[in-house]
Structures are given as C-alpha cells and as structure tokens.
XYZ file of C-alpha atoms in Angstrom:
725
model
C 20.750 -177.629 -73.793
C 22.380 -178.459 -70.424
C 23.671 -175.415 -68.592
C 27.358 -176.447 -68.790
C 27.082 -176.965 -72.545
C 25.264 -173.630 -72.893
C 27.992 -171.803 -70.967
C 30.675 -173.503 -73.052
C 28.927 -172.615 -76.319
C 28.556 -168.990 -75.233
C 32.284 -168.833 -74.452
C 33.120 -170.395 -77.824
C 30.817 -167.903 -79.543
C 32.568 -164.988 -77.836
C 35.975 -166.341 -78.898
C 34.766 -166.821 -82.461
C 33.256 -163.330 -82.565
C 36.509 -161.782 -81.378
C 38.519 -163.900 -83.843
C 36.512 -162.753 -86.862
C 36.399 -159.092 -85.862
C 33.106 -158.641 -84.004
C 33.637 -156.150 -81.187
C 31.916 -157.626 -78.112
C 31.242 -154.298 -76.414
C 31.103 -150.656 -77.451
C 30.415 -147.394 -75.700
C 27.534 -145.305 -76.967
C 27.787 -141.552 -77.409
C 26.810 -141.062 -73.754
C 29.678 -143.275 -72.595
C 27.533 -146.229 -71.549
C 28.904 -149.732 -72.304
C 26.715 -151.823 -74.621
C 27.196 -155.597 -74.496
C 26.262 -157.715 -77.508
C 23.733 -160.474 -77.045
C 24.545 -163.996 -78.175
C 21.889 -163.731 -80.882
C 23.523 -160.599 -82.286
C 26.981 -162.187 -82.235
C 25.681 -165.267 -84.019
C 23.770 -163.274 -86.653
C 26.748 -161.039 -87.439
C 29.087 -164.052 -87.527
C 26.853 -165.631 -90.160
C 26.855 -162.361 -92.134
C 30.649 -162.491 -92.047
C 30.537 -165.964 -93.590
C 30.756 -168.038 -90.403
C 27.389 -169.713 -89.733
C 27.555 -171.242 -86.280
C 24.155 -172.705 -85.520
C 23.860 -175.851 -83.437
C 25.418 -176.818 -80.137
C 28.936 -177.140 -81.577
C 28.727 -174.534 -84.353
C 31.033 -171.901 -82.780
C 33.611 -174.550 -81.800
C 33.601 -176.047 -85.297
C 34.129 -172.646 -86.915
C 36.981 -171.923 -84.489
C 38.622 -175.226 -85.383
C 38.312 -174.450 -89.099
C 39.892 -171.028 -88.573
C 42.722 -172.554 -86.555
C 43.408 -175.090 -89.301
C 43.341 -172.409 -91.984
C 45.725 -170.194 -90.017
C 48.112 -173.122 -89.470
C 48.284 -173.659 -93.225
C 48.741 -169.939 -93.955
C 52.363 -168.972 -93.559
C 52.012 -165.541 -95.158
C 49.220 -163.048 -94.536
C 47.237 -162.155 -97.694
C 48.215 -158.483 -97.295
C 51.318 -156.893 -95.853
C 52.025 -153.181 -95.298
C 55.346 -151.379 -95.102
C 55.327 -147.643 -94.359
C 58.174 -145.465 -95.615
C 58.737 -141.859 -96.593
C 62.003 -142.657 -98.376
C 61.291 -145.093 -101.203
C 62.716 -147.372 -102.415
C 63.142 -148.910 -98.992
C 64.530 -152.079 -97.488
C 61.513 -154.261 -96.740
C 61.047 -157.543 -94.911
C 58.023 -159.794 -94.975
C 56.854 -161.796 -92.005
C 56.367 -165.553 -92.210
C 53.989 -167.007 -89.651
C 55.515 -170.287 -88.463
C 53.439 -171.574 -85.542
C 55.551 -174.640 -84.688
C 57.302 -175.729 -81.534
C 60.757 -177.208 -81.040
C 63.501 -177.275 -83.638
C 62.849 -177.175 -87.379
C 64.313 -175.679 -90.527
C 62.359 -173.145 -92.576
C 63.123 -172.985 -96.299
C 61.652 -170.581 -98.809
C 61.644 -170.093 -102.554
C 59.880 -166.795 -103.289
C 59.293 -164.455 -106.219
C 58.845 -160.699 -105.781
C 56.871 -159.051 -108.587
C 56.938 -155.274 -108.483
C 53.989 -153.237 -109.674
C 56.095 -152.340 -112.709
C 56.232 -156.030 -113.676
C 59.883 -156.530 -112.738
C 60.402 -159.874 -110.999
C 63.129 -161.206 -108.701
C 63.403 -164.770 -107.421
C 65.122 -165.410 -104.103
C 65.442 -168.263 -101.643
C 66.852 -169.025 -98.260
C 66.845 -171.245 -95.232
C 66.968 -170.609 -91.519
C 66.712 -172.795 -88.426
C 63.899 -172.219 -86.009
C 65.107 -173.270 -82.575
C 62.331 -172.070 -80.288
C 58.594 -171.597 -80.305
C 57.705 -168.397 -82.109
C 54.897 -166.948 -84.202
C 56.871 -165.194 -86.882
C 60.084 -164.912 -88.852
C 61.141 -161.804 -90.771
C 62.476 -162.487 -94.270
C 64.249 -159.543 -95.933
C 63.398 -158.940 -99.573
C 66.302 -159.072 -102.056
C 66.409 -155.360 -102.905
C 64.818 -152.027 -101.916
C 61.174 -151.705 -102.944
C 59.410 -148.548 -104.216
C 55.959 -147.319 -103.250
C 53.291 -149.451 -104.869
C 51.342 -152.687 -104.939
C 53.676 -155.643 -105.239
C 53.229 -159.422 -105.164
C 55.025 -162.145 -103.238
C 54.457 -165.731 -104.384
C 56.234 -168.997 -103.840
C 56.700 -171.956 -101.537
C 57.714 -172.258 -97.902
C 58.702 -175.545 -96.245
C 58.394 -175.765 -92.482
C 57.777 -178.600 -90.065
C 58.244 -181.078 -92.904
C 55.474 -179.573 -95.055
C 55.663 -177.401 -98.180
C 52.953 -174.784 -98.599
C 52.247 -172.209 -101.279
C 52.221 -168.567 -100.174
C 50.842 -165.388 -101.743
C 50.776 -161.805 -100.522
C 49.866 -158.334 -101.730
C 52.672 -156.161 -100.365
C 51.726 -152.490 -100.083
C 54.668 -150.130 -99.698
C 53.081 -146.823 -98.767
C 53.959 -143.332 -97.524
C 53.270 -142.719 -93.853
C 50.620 -140.105 -94.588
C 48.367 -138.684 -97.232
C 49.258 -135.389 -98.856
C 48.814 -132.756 -96.160
C 47.077 -129.423 -96.382
C 50.370 -127.737 -95.511
C 51.991 -129.309 -98.570
C 49.216 -127.966 -100.775
C 48.661 -124.547 -99.193
C 51.588 -123.863 -96.909
C 50.323 -122.011 -93.827
C 47.581 -120.262 -95.759
C 43.983 -120.777 -94.729
C 41.525 -121.065 -97.582
C 37.840 -121.308 -98.341
C 35.847 -122.994 -101.046
C 32.268 -123.521 -102.196
C 30.444 -126.804 -101.525
C 27.582 -127.526 -103.918
C 24.919 -130.156 -104.413
C 25.587 -130.222 -108.129
C 22.284 -131.863 -109.070
C 20.402 -128.998 -107.356
C 22.088 -126.183 -109.285
C 19.672 -124.078 -111.313
C 20.862 -122.413 -114.507
C 19.485 -121.183 -117.787
C 21.554 -123.662 -119.779
C 21.260 -127.019 -117.994
C 18.561 -129.569 -118.835
C 16.756 -129.538 -115.487
C 19.565 -130.703 -113.191
C 23.012 -129.307 -112.519
C 25.716 -130.756 -114.770
C 29.377 -130.479 -115.650
C 28.693 -127.309 -117.626
C 27.423 -125.699 -114.416
C 30.407 -127.071 -112.527
C 32.666 -125.347 -115.051
C 30.904 -122.058 -114.225
C 31.244 -122.703 -110.484
C 34.977 -123.287 -110.898
C 35.347 -119.907 -112.564
C 33.159 -118.127 -109.995
C 35.102 -119.675 -107.117
C 38.372 -118.585 -108.709
C 37.027 -115.050 -109.184
C 36.019 -114.962 -105.519
C 39.476 -116.055 -104.356
C 38.442 -119.553 -103.279
C 40.657 -122.621 -103.249
C 38.251 -125.447 -104.099
C 34.787 -126.342 -105.318
C 33.249 -129.284 -103.489
C 30.540 -131.488 -104.955
C 28.307 -134.313 -103.790
C 29.198 -137.897 -104.768
C 28.963 -138.244 -108.565
C 28.400 -142.014 -108.341
C 26.067 -143.841 -110.714
C 22.447 -144.021 -109.536
C 19.352 -145.305 -111.319
C 17.743 -141.825 -111.669
C 14.341 -143.529 -111.404
C 11.540 -143.475 -108.873
C 12.785 -142.967 -105.331
C 16.345 -144.140 -106.086
C 17.940 -140.714 -106.426
C 20.164 -140.354 -103.360
C 23.819 -139.741 -104.306
C 24.727 -141.592 -101.101
C 22.921 -144.823 -102.141
C 24.429 -145.440 -105.577
C 24.245 -148.418 -107.898
C 28.021 -148.238 -108.069
C 30.711 -146.178 -106.400
C 33.173 -147.108 -109.157
C 31.371 -145.290 -111.980
C 29.510 -142.010 -112.474
C 26.038 -140.681 -113.121
C 25.239 -139.665 -116.741
C 22.849 -137.088 -115.288
C 25.906 -134.830 -114.952
C 26.950 -134.998 -118.599
C 26.933 -131.683 -120.417
C 25.293 -133.064 -123.545
C 26.131 -130.062 -125.690
C 29.831 -130.522 -124.858
C 29.886 -134.087 -126.239
C 31.968 -133.974 -129.456
C 29.507 -136.171 -131.374
C 26.683 -133.738 -130.565
C 28.119 -131.375 -133.127
C 28.595 -134.205 -135.649
C 25.143 -135.788 -135.402
C 22.896 -134.055 -137.979
C 19.629 -135.103 -136.344
C 20.832 -133.615 -133.034
C 21.628 -130.287 -134.674
C 18.083 -130.283 -135.968
C 16.730 -131.219 -132.554
C 18.281 -128.177 -130.864
C 15.911 -125.993 -132.863
C 12.882 -128.305 -132.618
C 10.128 -126.353 -130.757
C 8.757 -129.429 -128.975
C 12.201 -130.426 -127.704
C 12.990 -126.885 -126.561
C 9.625 -126.680 -124.802
C 10.375 -129.919 -122.966
C 13.769 -128.590 -121.846
C 12.226 -125.320 -120.673
C 9.684 -127.260 -118.613
C 12.461 -129.307 -116.985
C 14.493 -126.152 -116.263
C 11.571 -124.341 -114.673
C 10.555 -127.073 -112.238
C 11.120 -126.491 -108.524
C 12.102 -130.130 -108.089
C 14.335 -132.271 -110.252
C 12.517 -134.678 -112.534
C 15.322 -137.234 -112.705
C 13.510 -139.524 -115.108
C 12.531 -136.616 -117.362
C 16.064 -135.200 -117.429
C 17.562 -138.598 -118.202
C 14.955 -139.309 -120.889
C 15.916 -136.053 -122.621
C 19.626 -136.778 -122.302
C 19.321 -140.353 -123.536
C 17.340 -139.124 -126.513
C 20.316 -136.931 -127.337
C 23.109 -139.285 -126.345
C 21.892 -142.360 -128.238
C 22.539 -140.793 -131.680
C 25.835 -139.412 -130.326
C 26.877 -142.976 -129.546
C 25.701 -144.097 -132.999
C 27.872 -141.406 -134.553
C 30.814 -142.451 -132.364
C 30.402 -146.065 -133.504
C 30.313 -144.910 -137.101
C 33.518 -142.906 -136.671
C 35.242 -145.907 -135.072
C 34.295 -148.051 -138.056
C 35.389 -145.451 -140.606
C 38.625 -144.390 -138.894
C 39.672 -146.936 -136.293
C 42.377 -144.901 -134.535
C 41.768 -141.138 -134.431
C 42.688 -139.578 -131.053
C 39.181 -139.843 -129.582
C 38.702 -143.526 -130.320
C 42.282 -144.224 -129.209
C 41.464 -142.518 -125.899
C 38.309 -144.629 -125.650
C 40.321 -147.799 -126.142
C 42.772 -146.681 -123.441
C 39.865 -145.987 -121.077
C 38.450 -149.468 -121.692
C 41.823 -151.091 -121.137
C 42.334 -149.194 -117.874
C 39.037 -150.400 -116.378
C 38.907 -153.814 -118.054
C 36.362 -156.346 -116.915
C 35.074 -154.069 -114.123
C 33.822 -151.618 -116.770
C 32.419 -154.455 -118.884
C 30.465 -155.817 -115.929
C 29.105 -152.387 -115.022
C 28.054 -151.614 -118.600
C 26.411 -155.040 -118.853
C 24.566 -154.398 -115.589
C 23.268 -151.067 -116.902
C 22.101 -152.630 -120.183
C 20.287 -155.338 -118.222
C 18.841 -152.681 -115.900
C 17.446 -150.838 -118.931
C 15.492 -153.990 -119.716
C 14.596 -155.435 -116.302
C 14.908 -152.553 -113.820
C 17.713 -151.284 -111.545
C 17.538 -154.055 -108.894
C 19.200 -157.295 -110.055
C 17.431 -159.236 -107.304
C 14.213 -158.795 -109.304
C 15.691 -159.900 -112.647
C 15.107 -163.288 -114.246
C 17.134 -165.873 -112.366
C 19.536 -166.527 -115.252
C 20.875 -162.960 -115.122
C 21.366 -162.615 -111.364
C 24.946 -163.895 -111.411
C 27.405 -161.615 -113.184
C 29.599 -164.459 -114.491
C 26.700 -166.640 -115.693
C 26.770 -167.974 -119.242
C 23.458 -166.220 -119.994
C 24.977 -162.894 -118.962
C 27.933 -163.451 -121.280
C 25.545 -164.329 -124.088
C 23.547 -161.157 -123.391
C 26.749 -159.107 -123.530
C 27.605 -160.520 -126.952
C 24.110 -160.264 -128.425
C 23.454 -156.784 -127.028
C 26.903 -155.377 -127.682
C 25.618 -151.978 -128.837
C 23.439 -151.573 -125.738
C 26.359 -152.512 -123.494
C 28.798 -150.294 -125.369
C 26.410 -147.342 -125.001
C 27.022 -147.434 -121.251
C 30.789 -147.783 -121.721
C 30.612 -144.733 -123.968
C 28.687 -142.721 -121.350
C 31.302 -143.529 -118.703
C 34.123 -142.643 -121.065
C 32.542 -139.287 -121.866
C 31.889 -138.612 -118.168
C 35.547 -139.306 -117.464
C 36.656 -137.085 -120.353
C 34.512 -134.141 -119.273
C 35.520 -134.496 -115.638
C 39.173 -134.735 -116.665
C 38.908 -131.409 -118.471
C 37.127 -129.897 -115.481
C 39.747 -131.246 -113.095
C 42.558 -129.749 -115.149
C 40.804 -126.377 -115.351
C 40.061 -126.428 -111.621
C 43.634 -127.257 -110.645
C 44.827 -124.422 -112.870
C 42.361 -121.864 -111.493
C 42.200 -122.962 -107.837
C 44.942 -123.911 -105.351
C 43.226 -127.233 -104.581
C 40.766 -127.774 -107.435
C 37.740 -130.055 -107.366
C 36.786 -131.519 -103.993
C 35.070 -134.889 -104.494
C 32.953 -136.991 -102.159
C 33.091 -140.784 -101.672
C 29.900 -142.369 -100.332
C 30.072 -145.065 -97.671
C 28.341 -147.830 -99.609
C 26.173 -148.845 -102.556
C 22.654 -150.239 -102.888
C 21.955 -153.917 -102.183
C 20.527 -154.527 -105.671
C 23.049 -152.439 -107.586
C 25.975 -152.963 -109.917
C 28.640 -153.302 -107.220
C 26.920 -156.146 -105.368
C 26.127 -157.841 -108.697
C 29.674 -157.462 -109.999
C 31.377 -158.471 -106.708
C 28.862 -160.984 -105.289
C 31.205 -162.668 -102.787
C 32.376 -159.387 -101.310
C 29.152 -158.079 -99.772
C 27.085 -159.410 -96.849
C 23.626 -159.758 -98.377
C 20.729 -158.805 -96.120
C 22.983 -157.030 -93.612
C 22.883 -153.229 -93.505
C 25.239 -150.495 -92.383
C 23.999 -147.999 -89.835
C 24.655 -146.365 -86.494
C 23.648 -147.210 -82.912
C 21.107 -145.103 -80.995
C 22.306 -141.583 -80.207
C 21.016 -138.034 -79.747
C 20.242 -137.914 -83.446
C 18.023 -141.009 -83.385
C 16.841 -142.863 -80.286
C 16.389 -146.054 -82.320
C 19.646 -145.779 -84.240
C 20.079 -145.410 -87.995
C 19.683 -147.985 -90.750
C 21.196 -146.811 -94.028
C 20.159 -149.888 -96.001
C 23.654 -150.341 -97.487
C 25.251 -153.808 -97.531
C 28.728 -153.910 -95.964
C 31.784 -155.451 -97.574
C 33.192 -158.425 -95.684
C 36.662 -157.515 -94.349
C 38.039 -161.041 -94.747
C 36.995 -161.179 -98.409
C 38.457 -157.707 -98.962
C 41.830 -158.968 -97.748
C 41.674 -162.276 -99.609
C 41.030 -160.412 -102.880
C 44.036 -158.160 -102.302
C 41.704 -155.202 -101.693
C 40.957 -155.080 -105.405
C 37.634 -153.309 -104.895
C 38.958 -150.714 -102.422
C 41.948 -149.907 -104.629
C 39.684 -149.398 -107.658
C 37.332 -147.309 -105.536
C 40.028 -144.983 -104.231
C 41.618 -144.624 -107.663
C 38.250 -143.739 -109.205
C 37.464 -141.243 -106.434
C 40.823 -139.474 -106.796
C 40.809 -139.154 -110.566
C 40.574 -135.501 -111.611
C 40.178 -134.001 -108.103
C 42.450 -132.185 -105.666
C 40.691 -133.388 -102.513
C 38.156 -135.996 -101.461
C 35.806 -136.338 -98.530
C 35.276 -139.829 -97.096
C 31.718 -140.228 -95.861
C 31.729 -141.887 -92.411
C 35.504 -142.279 -92.211
C 35.074 -144.465 -89.100
C 34.168 -147.218 -91.567
C 37.881 -147.688 -92.284
C 38.294 -148.817 -88.669
C 34.943 -150.313 -87.724
C 31.431 -150.487 -89.149
C 28.101 -150.928 -87.408
C 26.354 -153.958 -88.923
C 22.629 -154.568 -88.558
C 21.836 -158.267 -89.136
C 18.928 -159.429 -91.326
C 15.604 -159.104 -89.528
C 17.017 -156.865 -86.776
C 16.948 -153.126 -86.184
C 19.749 -150.741 -85.239
C 19.308 -151.435 -81.522
C 20.587 -154.977 -82.181
C 23.610 -154.197 -84.293
C 27.306 -154.761 -83.697
C 30.575 -153.113 -84.627
C 32.872 -155.107 -86.912
C 36.608 -154.403 -87.129
C 38.181 -153.594 -90.488
C 41.847 -153.831 -91.555
C 42.407 -150.103 -91.068
C 46.177 -150.142 -91.607
C 45.801 -151.763 -95.029
C 42.929 -149.500 -96.116
C 44.816 -146.419 -94.923
C 48.001 -147.527 -96.701
C 46.096 -147.686 -99.996
C 44.546 -144.293 -99.272
C 47.928 -142.726 -98.489
C 49.597 -144.261 -101.543
C 46.906 -143.017 -103.933
C 46.802 -139.627 -102.204
C 50.529 -139.150 -102.817
C 50.373 -140.402 -106.380
C 47.510 -138.061 -107.249
C 48.393 -135.198 -104.847
C 44.918 -135.371 -103.345
C 43.979 -134.111 -99.876
C 41.803 -136.449 -97.821
C 39.096 -135.284 -95.411
C 37.237 -137.698 -93.158
C 33.644 -137.148 -92.041
C 34.039 -138.079 -88.374
C 30.757 -136.917 -86.853
C 28.621 -139.037 -84.525
C 29.760 -141.924 -82.290
C 33.519 -141.880 -82.793
C 35.821 -144.665 -81.482
C 38.582 -143.715 -79.103
C 41.837 -142.939 -80.853
C 40.248 -142.138 -84.223
C 41.380 -138.507 -84.228
C 44.952 -139.557 -83.475
C 44.903 -142.129 -86.270
C 43.549 -139.607 -88.773
C 46.153 -137.032 -87.761
C 48.986 -139.573 -88.061
C 47.918 -140.405 -91.616
C 47.448 -136.785 -92.675
C 43.646 -136.987 -92.922
C 41.707 -133.844 -92.012
C 38.661 -134.019 -89.738
C 35.264 -132.352 -90.153
C 33.854 -129.632 -87.890
C 30.268 -128.407 -88.299
C 29.127 -125.205 -86.571
C 25.794 -126.705 -85.511
C 27.535 -129.445 -83.497
C 30.553 -127.629 -82.065
C 29.139 -127.245 -78.543
C 30.527 -127.731 -75.059
C 29.078 -130.048 -72.417
C 26.468 -127.417 -71.509
C 25.330 -126.993 -75.099
C 27.024 -123.626 -75.671
C 28.725 -122.948 -79.003
C 32.487 -123.254 -78.735
C 34.683 -120.206 -79.308
C 36.481 -119.963 -82.615
C 39.889 -120.707 -81.090
C 38.591 -124.062 -79.787
C 38.183 -125.468 -83.292
C 40.623 -128.029 -84.631
C 43.550 -126.800 -86.692
C 43.355 -130.045 -88.681
C 39.832 -129.888 -90.057
C 37.528 -128.403 -92.622
C 34.935 -126.202 -90.923
C 31.421 -125.717 -92.313
C 28.131 -124.350 -91.073
C 26.023 -127.283 -92.260
C 26.051 -130.553 -94.223
C 23.808 -132.245 -96.786
C 21.954 -133.955 -93.908
C 21.068 -130.716 -92.151
C 19.232 -127.501 -92.978
C 20.894 -124.514 -94.616
C 21.649 -121.706 -92.181
C 18.541 -119.666 -93.034
C 16.384 -122.756 -92.562
C 18.117 -123.640 -89.285
C 17.515 -120.128 -87.924
C 13.835 -120.080 -88.891
C 13.194 -123.738 -88.032
C 12.155 -124.571 -91.586
C 13.380 -128.145 -91.156
C 11.210 -128.541 -88.047
C 8.189 -127.164 -89.891
C 8.852 -129.695 -92.618
C 9.136 -132.568 -90.141
C 5.860 -131.512 -88.567
C 4.213 -131.374 -91.986
C 5.294 -134.901 -92.932
C 4.590 -136.139 -89.384
C 8.176 -137.219 -88.826
C 7.804 -136.126 -85.186
C 4.765 -136.057 -82.928
C 3.473 -132.808 -81.447
C 5.385 -133.179 -78.155
C 8.654 -133.889 -79.940
C 8.116 -130.959 -82.302
C 7.454 -128.634 -79.374
C 10.613 -129.844 -77.652
C 12.638 -129.508 -80.849
C 11.401 -125.951 -81.375
C 12.321 -125.028 -77.815
C 15.789 -126.504 -78.335
C 16.159 -124.551 -81.564
C 15.155 -121.286 -79.874
C 17.828 -121.921 -77.248
C 20.356 -122.734 -79.978
C 19.586 -119.417 -81.704
C 20.121 -117.564 -78.453
C 23.407 -119.317 -77.816
C 24.645 -118.810 -81.365
C 23.778 -115.118 -81.133
C 25.815 -114.915 -77.910
C 28.799 -116.692 -79.433
C 28.815 -114.503 -82.530
C 28.547 -111.346 -80.406
C 31.465 -112.510 -78.255
C 33.511 -112.883 -81.452
C 32.727 -109.324 -82.567
C 29.940 -110.401 -84.944
C 26.708 -109.136 -83.335
C 23.317 -109.775 -84.936
C 20.253 -107.567 -85.092
C 17.197 -108.698 -83.115
C 15.709 -110.113 -86.306
C 18.761 -110.475 -88.532
C 18.443 -110.316 -92.272
C 19.589 -113.507 -94.007
C 22.627 -111.671 -95.391
C 23.723 -110.527 -91.925
C 23.243 -113.969 -90.389
C 25.133 -115.772 -93.137
C 27.963 -113.229 -93.123
C 28.370 -113.469 -89.335
C 28.308 -117.267 -89.186
C 30.841 -117.698 -91.980
C 32.955 -114.831 -90.673
C 33.089 -116.734 -87.398
C 34.344 -119.871 -89.161
C 37.007 -117.775 -90.865
C 38.323 -116.827 -87.399
C 38.924 -120.479 -86.453
C 42.292 -122.232 -86.905
C 40.685 -124.600 -89.433
C 42.825 -124.488 -92.595
C 39.793 -125.013 -94.847
C 36.383 -123.339 -94.696
C 33.554 -124.838 -96.736
C 30.745 -122.459 -97.713
C 27.579 -124.232 -98.798
C 26.189 -122.945 -102.075
C 22.774 -123.236 -100.396
C 23.890 -120.596 -97.893
C 25.026 -118.287 -100.683
C 21.575 -118.534 -102.301
C 19.662 -118.254 -99.016
C 17.935 -121.646 -99.204
C 15.729 -122.634 -96.288
C 14.455 -126.110 -97.151
C 17.018 -128.881 -96.520
C 18.008 -130.939 -99.528
C 17.660 -134.113 -97.454
C 15.431 -135.085 -94.529
C 17.211 -138.092 -92.950
C 15.034 -140.804 -91.509
C 12.009 -139.797 -93.577
C 11.088 -142.127 -96.428
C 11.149 -140.688 -99.933
C 7.441 -141.387 -100.408
C 6.751 -138.984 -97.524
C 9.238 -136.303 -98.526
C 11.182 -136.104 -101.821
C 14.720 -135.606 -100.538
C 17.507 -134.947 -103.070
C 15.116 -133.232 -105.509
C 14.971 -129.633 -104.238
C 16.541 -127.211 -106.698
C 18.335 -123.974 -105.906
C 16.239 -120.810 -105.903
C 18.867 -118.551 -107.500
C 20.042 -119.245 -111.070
C 23.774 -119.652 -111.436
C 23.873 -116.682 -113.786
C 22.692 -114.365 -110.960
C 24.935 -115.700 -108.206
C 27.853 -113.320 -108.690
C 25.593 -110.285 -108.195
C 23.670 -111.769 -105.251
C 23.778 -109.558 -102.110
C 23.829 -112.699 -99.968
C 26.846 -114.131 -101.757
C 28.668 -110.819 -101.643
C 28.040 -110.397 -97.903
C 29.270 -113.890 -97.051
C 32.352 -113.773 -99.247
C 33.407 -110.332 -98.006
C 32.995 -111.410 -94.381
C 35.055 -114.569 -94.901
C 37.790 -112.730 -96.747
C 37.999 -109.941 -94.172
C 38.115 -112.290 -91.198
C 40.504 -114.694 -92.903
C 42.942 -111.923 -93.829
C 42.683 -110.398 -90.364
C 43.519 -113.769 -88.858
C 41.013 -113.437 -86.020
C 41.281 -114.704 -82.487
C 41.586 -118.298 -83.537
C 44.273 -118.117 -86.160
C 46.843 -120.896 -85.812
C-alpha cells in the first residue's frame, strides 16, 4: 500500500473508531496514556459490526454510517429527566439540511399505559442546523413511551421511531430509605452457607434464617451473591459467569417449601427413605459443594412436584397458584419461553449451545420451535422452576422488607457466558468471540480476561434497550438494594478482540445516559437503592456521574490506601458508599492477616517463588500498617491478635467512617480463611466457588466471633466515631 494511501486509511480508521464508540486512547491506573494500534481498532470495529478490511474499508463504513444518519431524523432512544412528572417534553428531530426548507411531521405518542395521541405540525427551517425541538402534545409521566410517524424534510418523507424514556434525575437515595442513620448488614455467599437443613448448598430456606438473624442483630440488609442461572455442572459454577442474568438458579430452591412437595405422595415417602436421607447427609457434610450432586437430588424431588402441578392444572384450571403461574408466564412472555427451551435443550445436549447440533443453534429456528412443541413437558418444567424461584424469593423479599429497613441486597453480574441462554436468545445483541476484561494494572500485569461476551451498544439502542430493561427489572424484583458489578460498564467497557489478550484491548463507549435513565426509573418504581462496584481503573468523572444519579460507590478496607500505601483514616472514607473489609474476589479478613490466600497461590503455582516472596513481604507491611491505623483510631491489636479481636477492630473501624452502609461478610463472622474465589486461577487448578462455610447457620448466633464483630460495629456506630458525617 503506498504511504499516502496508508496514512489516509489510518485517518479514516481513527474517524470510524471514534464514530462507533471506540476510545482511541485511555490512561492506565498509573496515569500513563495508552494509544490503540490500528489492528486493535480494526478488530474492535469488526466486533461492533463494522468490518473494515481492505484499502477502502474504513471509508466505506464511514460513508454507510453517514447515509444512515442522514435518513434517521429521530434517534432510536430519547431521554427526558424530571423530578416532577408528568412533565412537558420535547423530542429532537435531526434535520441535517442546508438552506431553506419546510419540515412537516405527523407523529403518534403512545404512553406506556397504552394511551395514544396523534399530533402534527409544520415549521420552516431557514438556516443550516442539526436539530429541531418538537414539543409533545401533553405532559408525559415517568415511563417508557413510543414515538412513531412520518417526517417530511428536504422533499423526502421518512418514517421515524423512538423509545422515549421519561425518568427521575436519580435513583432512590440512601437518605430517602434511612434518613441520616448509618446502618450495617450481612453479605453472604448464599451457595456456601452450611446448615443442618439444606441439601448441600445454601438455599432460600437458609436465606430466610439469615434475614431473621440480621433483624435480631439490628442490621438493615442481607446481601447475597448473584442468583443468576448457571449450569451447575463441571467447572461452570461461578455466579458471575451465568447462563442467563434474566433468570435464577434452581440450586437455591428450598425444595421442602414447594407447595407440591406436600401433595406428591412419592415425595412424602422419599423423605423417610434411608438411601435418600443418607445421600442428603453426605451432601451436607462435604467441605465443598457438589453442585451436580445437589442438583441431581433436587431434580429428583422437583420432577414429581412439577408432575403434580400439571395434574392440578388439568383438574382445576384456575386455582390461585395456577392463576399466579399464568400471570408469571404472561409477564415474561417469549423471553421465558426461550430460556426454558434453552434449558430443556441443555438437558439433552449440554449447557453450551455452540456444541449443539446445528439445527438447534438458532433460537428462532423451525427445529427449535418443533422441539418446544414436542417436548412441552420438559420445557414447562423449567418454566415451573423459574416460577417457583420467583414465588419463594417474593415471599423472602416481603419478609425482609418487613424485618429490615432495606431488605434483601441483590447483586447483578456484569455479563453472561458465551454459550449460554442469553447469547442464544439474543443472538444479534452480543459480540461473539470478543471478551470483556480489564487492562493491565497492579492486580494483573497482563490485564484480565473475564471470558464474557459484551453487548453491542448500537444494537442495544436499536432494540429500545429491551434486554437492559428486562435485566434491571429482574434484578430489582423482591429486593431493597442491588449492587452493579463493574458499574463502569454503563459508561465504557474494555473489549478484548478475538485472538488477542488483554494487553491489546480497547475501551468502547456505551450510552450511559440511557442506561442510567432506565436504572433510575426502575429504582424509583421499586424503591431500590443502587450501589456501583467502582474498583480498579476508573474513568475520570465517574464518581461525579454516580453521585448525580444517586448511585452509591464501593469502598473496601484492603484498598483504601494513600499514595504511600498507608491505610486511610476513617474520616477520609466517602460518605456516599458502602464500606466493607473484603469482597468475593479477595480473602476473608482472617485469611488476609495470615496470608492464607498467598499460601494457596503458592500451592497451585499461581505465582513463582520470587513473586510469592514479594507478595508475602507486601502483606507483612500491610499488616503493620493496618495495625497502626487501627491503633490510631482507638482500636489497638495484641501482638498476635485472636481472630475475634482482629475482626472486631476492623469492622469497628468501618463503623467509624462516614459511609452510610457497612457490609459485614458472613465469612468474617464465621472466621473463614480460605477465599471463596481465586481470580486468575483456572477452576481445574483450584475449585473456586465451592468452599463451604465452616460454621453451621444454627450455631452462628452463639458464635464468639459474630458477637465480637456485631458488638464492635454497634458500639462504634452509635458512638458516631471520628468519621461520622
């Protein structure tokens, strides 16, 4: 390629990248600018749906975009912020013409309620401009509304369509829920909970007990890991790599709380069957969760429950339970049908649709529809499981909101697996082969690759954000607060192209205003607090944007250090955050103090001997600095502190901060040392997400560790401490 042509193509590629949302440069966590190579820009452009190979590829794609934008007189999504609905709203027509012309419009406004209003108008355009504001015919309430119709400009008539989101300016705030009170809650990995009644993994019955314990302790919320659907097979057990973020994991069902359990005679017999009881005892007594074993036991029980439910529907078509089931199906519609069909196919061919027979790899294929009809019972079994999960969680949510000021605190994962139900059900939405991750930083010199396919922002907008709306609505059902994993993903996401690693990734812009408007609208409708996980490489202005929209930040004791590595004083913490000691990606406090996570990394050879030695030296320094910080806050430690003293001091310190919410990890109340997850280490080298708690739930209330922590938090919180704000 001649040099002039090469330079021209590179310039066109940069313009195309900027046009489609690829950020040409970013600053790493050390503040160094990182420029994208042409290869990275081209690979990410193709992932976004804009292949630009060849000498003229970038220029051709730019021309196509220009033509498409000329024909589009109304953006696919519009946002209007207001705290006083219904409000006067105007939409913006994009009329990129020069000179004089007359713009005419015939439009129809369809409110979310179904009410429609037709209106029309005409206006001269006498100078070059890029937009014209058209007032809507009457005030518009909060909600998702539609604008459709025809606009004539420059002698051409074009159809227009827009999702109009009228949203509050912020999510529900912590002040609205708690006033100026500061509160604490328990954060649990529900699957890891050990109890004498569950079937080998924590379930909704255990969550019911945790709600009551938290209420008895004076807490405000009980936080749980993402409850999303996973395959529960092999190595696919991470709650942060689900098959679907729209539906839930049957692992959490309390089987003995299913109404049909009591009505199925063979299940009543099974509860006293010695072999079945022996199997359950074996699952309960394991140190690690046997996901496949637990699910095999539950499916053995739930299959006849579904049979009984089907029988009741046939005998009495409309008793309250079957009427509620019909309502649930109507609410979720074809999205539920597709998910249930996926799960029935997965039962037969495995959990990764990319390995299925070709005829089933497309969710709207005729063979898939035929399968759904012929295997109706198998498909309906999975609808039934989701309905029962929703019913049990609804009851838990009601009980939690009654007993606790906030209630359940849910968790929304960043993405779903490349071969799962979401990518199968929404095939045009996701960038196949591309993965989400993070650039190199202190945590990983080579960056992070999470293996999750990103959603294409353009397709999100063109679909009217159907997937994101369904996702947020599902996440907010039955909870009083949610945590958004990697909240930066609402603004930008780090994409790793096929065949590349995280050192060759790029940030892609997302329509943050539209995503935040949906979040704020659903937060207000459901009275749900929103917390963003904003750790790691954070873009400039993110904290301001979160604050403006009423979203709390996250502060973790391990990372709250100054430029010299010293732990920050309590009064330096944010007054708009939830403060915790640790997270699911890091060791419990006792393990951090003793270096149990480093011992584990050495054992699985995740670090070489030099790196381990350096990490242990860093940890020794961190212990020294934490001891100094706690002493300065009036929380001195013994030379070799007992676990109870350490946990009480660390959480007492958090209670002195201005943070309105304090999250206490259940793992720290039970004195766990081994982390539940070892990031960056493959599951075949270390079985993350399978470690169970060491203290049964029935013994937690009398645990000296729990008592010490809770008393310290309550005393410091009531005293206010140096950092109270």
